[in-house]
Short mmCIF file of C-alpha atoms in Angstrom, two decimals:
data_model
loop_
_atom_site.label_atom_id
_atom_site.label_comp_id
_atom_site.label_asym_id
_atom_site.label_seq_id
_atom_site.Cartn_x
_atom_site.Cartn_y
_atom_site.Cartn_z
CA MET G 1 153.27 72.19 16.25
CA THR G 2 150.78 74.31 14.41
CA GLN G 3 150.22 73.88 10.71
CA ARG G 4 149.16 76.81 8.60
CA ARG G 5 145.98 76.33 6.68
CA HIS G 6 146.31 76.49 2.94
CA LEU G 7 144.28 79.43 1.57
CA PRO G 8 143.03 78.80 -1.96
CA ASN G 9 143.86 81.30 -4.66
CA ASP G 10 141.29 83.00 -6.90
CA ASP G 11 141.66 80.37 -9.62
CA ASP G 12 140.88 77.52 -7.13
CA ILE G 13 137.84 79.35 -5.84
CA SER G 14 136.57 80.04 -9.32
CA ALA G 15 137.07 76.41 -10.33
CA PHE G 16 135.21 75.24 -7.19
CA ARG G 17 132.26 77.56 -7.92
CA ASP G 18 132.15 76.36 -11.55
CA ALA G 19 132.13 72.74 -10.40
CA LEU G 20 129.24 73.49 -8.00
CA LYS G 21 127.30 75.20 -10.78
CA ALA G 22 127.90 72.34 -13.18
CA ALA G 23 126.70 69.87 -10.54
CA GLY G 24 123.45 71.83 -10.12
CA VAL G 25 124.09 72.89 -6.53
CA ARG G 26 121.92 75.82 -5.48
CA ARG G 27 122.13 78.20 -2.54
CA ILE G 28 119.64 77.37 0.27
CA ALA G 29 116.71 79.77 0.17
CA THR G 30 115.79 79.50 3.88
CA ASN G 31 117.42 78.16 6.96
CA GLN G 32 114.27 76.62 8.48
CA ALA G 33 113.06 73.02 8.71
CA ASP G 34 110.42 71.96 6.29
CA PRO G 35 107.89 69.71 8.01
CA GLY G 36 107.44 67.91 4.69
CA LYS G 37 104.18 66.68 3.35
CA PRO G 38 101.24 69.11 3.43
CA LYS G 39 98.65 68.56 6.06
CA LEU G 40 96.05 66.06 5.05
CA ASP G 41 93.01 68.19 5.87
CA GLY G 42 93.31 71.90 6.41
CA LYS G 43 89.76 72.11 7.82
CA ALA G 44 90.52 69.47 10.47
CA HIS G 45 93.69 71.35 11.44
CA GLU G 46 91.78 74.63 11.82
CA ALA G 47 89.07 72.88 13.82
CA ARG G 48 91.70 71.41 16.17
CA ARG G 49 93.39 74.80 16.54
CA HIS G 50 90.07 76.57 17.20
CA ALA G 51 89.14 73.94 19.82
CA ALA G 52 92.52 74.31 21.48
CA VAL G 53 92.23 78.09 21.69
CA GLU G 54 88.59 78.11 22.75
CA SER G 55 88.97 75.39 25.38
CA SER G 56 88.72 76.93 28.82
CA THR G 57 90.26 73.95 30.68
CA PRO G 58 93.03 72.52 28.61
CA GLN G 59 94.90 71.24 31.70
CA SER G 60 92.07 68.97 32.83
CA SER G 61 91.56 67.23 29.52
CA GLY G 62 95.20 66.83 28.54
CA ARG G 63 97.38 63.77 29.17
CA THR G 64 100.53 65.80 29.52
CA SER G 65 101.61 67.75 32.54
CA ASP G 66 102.08 71.47 32.74
CA GLY G 67 104.40 71.15 35.77
CA ARG G 68 108.07 71.86 35.99
CA VAL G 69 110.12 70.63 33.08
CA GLU G 70 113.81 70.05 32.75
CA ALA G 71 115.37 72.80 30.65
CA VAL G 72 117.39 71.65 27.67
CA ARG G 73 119.97 73.60 25.65
CA PRO G 74 119.01 74.83 22.14
CA SER G 75 121.50 72.45 20.44
CA GLU G 76 120.98 69.50 22.82
CA TYR G 77 120.24 66.13 21.17
CA LEU G 78 117.02 64.63 22.51
CA GLU G 79 116.36 60.90 22.73
CA PHE G 80 114.09 58.54 24.56
CA CYS G 81 112.86 54.98 24.13
CA VAL G 82 110.89 52.45 26.11
CA PRO G 83 113.08 49.72 27.62
CA ASP G 84 111.89 46.85 25.46
CA LEU G 85 112.22 48.62 22.10
CA PRO G 86 114.61 46.68 19.82
CA TRP G 87 118.00 48.36 19.51
CA ARG G 88 117.89 48.12 15.72
CA THR G 89 114.51 49.95 15.50
CA PHE G 90 115.77 52.83 17.68
CA SER G 91 119.06 52.99 15.79
CA GLN G 92 117.23 53.31 12.47
CA LEU G 93 115.05 56.07 13.92
CA LYS G 94 118.16 57.98 15.11
CA ARG G 95 119.85 57.71 11.74
CA GLY G 96 116.70 59.07 9.98
CA GLN G 97 116.09 55.73 8.23
CA THR G 98 112.51 55.36 9.41
CA ALA G 99 110.31 57.29 6.98
CA TRP G 100 108.02 59.77 8.73
CA GLN G 101 104.47 59.98 7.44
CA ALA G 102 103.13 63.27 8.83
CA GLY G 103 104.60 66.47 10.31
CA LEU G 104 103.60 69.19 12.76
CA ASP G 105 105.27 72.56 13.15
CA LEU G 106 104.81 74.17 16.61
CA HIS G 107 106.47 77.50 15.70
CA GLY G 108 104.35 80.47 16.65
CA HIS G 109 102.20 78.64 19.19
CA THR G 110 101.83 79.61 22.81
CA LEU G 111 102.74 76.89 25.31
CA GLU G 112 99.09 75.86 25.85
CA GLU G 113 98.36 75.93 22.08
CA ALA G 114 101.42 73.79 21.38
CA ARG G 115 100.44 71.28 24.04
CA ALA G 116 96.87 70.95 22.64
CA GLU G 117 98.20 70.74 19.05
CA LEU G 118 100.74 68.04 19.95
CA GLU G 119 98.22 65.95 21.83
CA SER G 120 95.69 66.24 19.05
CA PHE G 121 98.36 65.47 16.40
CA LEU G 122 99.55 62.35 18.30
CA ARG G 123 95.96 61.17 18.85
CA ASP G 124 95.10 61.66 15.09
CA SER G 125 98.32 60.04 13.93
CA ALA G 126 97.76 56.97 16.14
CA GLY G 127 94.15 56.80 14.93
CA GLN G 128 95.35 56.78 11.33
CA GLY G 129 97.82 54.00 12.12
CA LEU G 130 100.89 56.11 11.38
CA ARG G 131 104.18 54.63 12.67
CA CYS G 132 106.58 57.58 12.56
CA VAL G 133 105.90 61.35 12.61
CA LEU G 134 107.99 64.48 12.74
CA VAL G 135 107.37 67.39 15.12
CA VAL G 136 109.27 70.67 14.64
CA HIS G 137 109.58 72.41 18.00
CA GLY G 138 112.37 74.87 17.17
CA LYS G 139 115.25 75.96 19.35
CA ALA G 140 114.28 79.52 20.12
CA TRP G 141 114.69 80.79 23.69
CA GLY G 142 111.46 81.85 25.41
CA SER G 143 110.81 85.54 25.82
CA THR G 144 110.45 85.19 29.58
CA SER G 145 112.93 82.35 30.17
CA ASP G 146 116.51 81.48 29.50
CA PHE G 147 115.92 78.16 27.73
CA PRO G 148 113.98 76.92 24.68
CA VAL G 149 110.52 76.58 26.14
CA LEU G 150 108.79 74.53 23.41
CA LYS G 151 111.75 72.21 22.98
CA SER G 152 111.98 71.55 26.72
CA HIS G 153 108.23 70.98 27.15
CA THR G 154 108.03 68.77 24.04
CA ASN G 155 110.80 66.61 25.51
CA THR G 156 108.78 66.18 28.73
CA TRP G 157 105.39 65.73 27.10
CA LEU G 158 106.57 63.02 24.72
CA ARG G 159 108.01 61.00 27.61
CA GLU G 160 104.57 61.08 29.27
CA TRP G 161 102.53 60.16 26.24
CA PRO G 162 101.51 56.44 26.43
CA GLY G 163 101.56 55.88 22.65
CA VAL G 164 105.13 57.07 22.18
CA LEU G 165 107.63 54.22 21.90
CA ALA G 166 110.62 56.39 21.17
CA PHE G 167 111.73 59.84 19.97
CA CYS G 168 114.98 61.50 19.00
CA SER G 169 116.24 64.65 17.42
CA ALA G 170 115.98 64.64 13.65
CA ILE G 171 118.82 64.53 11.15
CA ASP G 172 119.95 67.95 9.79
CA LEU G 173 117.88 67.51 6.62
CA ASP G 174 114.67 67.34 8.65
CA GLY G 175 115.41 70.06 11.17
CA GLY G 176 118.26 68.78 13.30
CA THR G 177 117.96 69.50 17.02
CA GLY G 178 114.98 71.75 16.29
CA ALA G 179 112.75 68.76 15.45
CA VAL G 180 112.11 65.22 16.65
CA TYR G 181 111.17 61.93 15.02
CA ILE G 182 108.48 60.14 17.05
CA LEU G 183 107.92 56.37 16.81
CA LEU G 184 104.34 55.53 17.71
CA ARG G 185 102.91 52.36 19.10
CA LYS G 186 101.21 50.09 16.51
CA ARG G 187 97.44 49.77 16.64
CA GLY G 188 96.16 47.12 19.02
CA TYR G 189 99.13 47.23 21.37
#
């Protein structure tokens, strides 16, 4: 049996809008993830980017493969953890309860630039002793492929990186399935 949905009248809609206004609710200005805190050092970021673009052999120096990757859907939830990671730690990461300390946005990068940026960011984050970081990879389909290229490659690269204990898609507030939280190995381990 099908129930008809109650359609609100104009008075109900007006009352609802007044309640939202009184509560201070504002319309969202953009529909894009905010990677959060500003980069610590803009000059270091530019130097990394310049080195990534100028490098003539990024494949030989990188730790991540450039081989075939498994294509993922734009809205697919990503998750990975090493076998001995405590369930509670991974559960907190998946619920967005582990505070991330730095962010990287890969939008606008070519595949090779994104790979170099990600590797450099992970290396720098581990060197600073950061525990959890956010990487925004987006969900856009590639211009020459029928799957989200950066998302699919990020999924593969993070599984190969030795300092990554776990990663999962972010909560909606931090970018949803267009971003991942990454739990890094503590120093000395």
